[in-house]
mmCIF file of C-alpha atoms in Angstrom:
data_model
loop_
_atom_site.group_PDB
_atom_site.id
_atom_site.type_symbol
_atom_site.label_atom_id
_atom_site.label_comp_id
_atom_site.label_asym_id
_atom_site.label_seq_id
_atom_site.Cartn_x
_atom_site.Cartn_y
_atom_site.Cartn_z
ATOM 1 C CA UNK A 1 35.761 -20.707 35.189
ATOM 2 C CA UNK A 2 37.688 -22.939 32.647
ATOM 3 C CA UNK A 3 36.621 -23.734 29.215
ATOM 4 C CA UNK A 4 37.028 -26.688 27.139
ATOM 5 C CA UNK A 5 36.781 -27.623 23.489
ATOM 6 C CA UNK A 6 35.482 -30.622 22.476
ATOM 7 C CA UNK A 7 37.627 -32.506 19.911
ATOM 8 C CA UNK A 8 35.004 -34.490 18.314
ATOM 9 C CA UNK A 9 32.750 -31.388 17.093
ATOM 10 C CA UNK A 10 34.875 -28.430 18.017
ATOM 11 C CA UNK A 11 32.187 -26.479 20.657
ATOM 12 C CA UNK A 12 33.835 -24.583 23.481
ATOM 13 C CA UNK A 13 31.996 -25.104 26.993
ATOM 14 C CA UNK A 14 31.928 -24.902 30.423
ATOM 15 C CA UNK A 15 32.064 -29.235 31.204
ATOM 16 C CA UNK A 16 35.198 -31.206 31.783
ATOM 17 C CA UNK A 17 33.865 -34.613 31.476
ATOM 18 C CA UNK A 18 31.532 -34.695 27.991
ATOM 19 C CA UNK A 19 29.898 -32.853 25.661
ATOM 20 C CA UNK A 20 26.697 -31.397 26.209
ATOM 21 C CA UNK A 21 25.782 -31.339 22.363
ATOM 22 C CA UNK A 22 27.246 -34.251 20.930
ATOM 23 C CA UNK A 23 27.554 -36.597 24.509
ATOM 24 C CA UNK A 24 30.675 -37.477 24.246
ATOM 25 C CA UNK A 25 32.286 -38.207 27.162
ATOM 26 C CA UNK A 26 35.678 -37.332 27.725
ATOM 27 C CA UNK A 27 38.046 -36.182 24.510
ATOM 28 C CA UNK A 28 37.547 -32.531 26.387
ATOM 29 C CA UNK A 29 40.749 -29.934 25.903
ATOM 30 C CA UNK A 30 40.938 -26.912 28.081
ATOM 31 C CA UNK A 31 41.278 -23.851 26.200
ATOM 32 C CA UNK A 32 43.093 -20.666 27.563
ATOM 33 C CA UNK A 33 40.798 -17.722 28.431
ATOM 34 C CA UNK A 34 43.109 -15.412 26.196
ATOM 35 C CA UNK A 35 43.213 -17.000 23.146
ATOM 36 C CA UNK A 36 40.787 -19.814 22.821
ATOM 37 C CA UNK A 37 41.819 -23.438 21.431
ATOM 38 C CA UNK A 38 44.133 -21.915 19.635
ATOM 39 C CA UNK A 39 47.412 -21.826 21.546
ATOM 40 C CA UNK A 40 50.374 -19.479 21.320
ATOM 41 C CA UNK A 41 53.812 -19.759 22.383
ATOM 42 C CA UNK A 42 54.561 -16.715 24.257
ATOM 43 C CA UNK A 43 51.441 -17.414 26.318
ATOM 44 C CA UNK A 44 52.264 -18.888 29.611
ATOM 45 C CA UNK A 45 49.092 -19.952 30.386
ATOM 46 C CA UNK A 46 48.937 -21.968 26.497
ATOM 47 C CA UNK A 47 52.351 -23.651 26.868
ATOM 48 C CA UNK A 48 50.909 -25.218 30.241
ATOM 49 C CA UNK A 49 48.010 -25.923 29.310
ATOM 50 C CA UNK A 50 49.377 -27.766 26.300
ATOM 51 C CA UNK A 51 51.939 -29.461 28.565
ATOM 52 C CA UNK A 52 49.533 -30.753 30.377
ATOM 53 C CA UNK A 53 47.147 -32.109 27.671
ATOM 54 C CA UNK A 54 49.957 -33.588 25.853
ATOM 55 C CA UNK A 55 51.975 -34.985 28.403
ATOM 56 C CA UNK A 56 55.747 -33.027 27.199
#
């Protein structure tokens, strides 16, 4: 099951689309199940992750 960090009050959770504590919707970043929001290089799983939340 992924997990996601919300960037408006930095809770990790189980929901995509919001929030559950502060509602908001969207503004959700996908954490790796290693090593949290934090990402690191020689992960393979946090560089693609971080591709795909950045766009690069």
């Amino acid at each position: 099951m992924a997990r996601f960090q919300c960037i408006e009050c930095d809770r990790d959770h189980g929901c995509a689309t919001g929030c559950p504590r502060c509602r908001i919707t969207g503004l959700q970043v996908e954490i790796c199940h290693t090593h949290g929001a934090r990402a690191v290089h020689s992960c393979g799983s946090c560089r693609t992750l971080t591709r795909t939340q950045t766009g690069r």
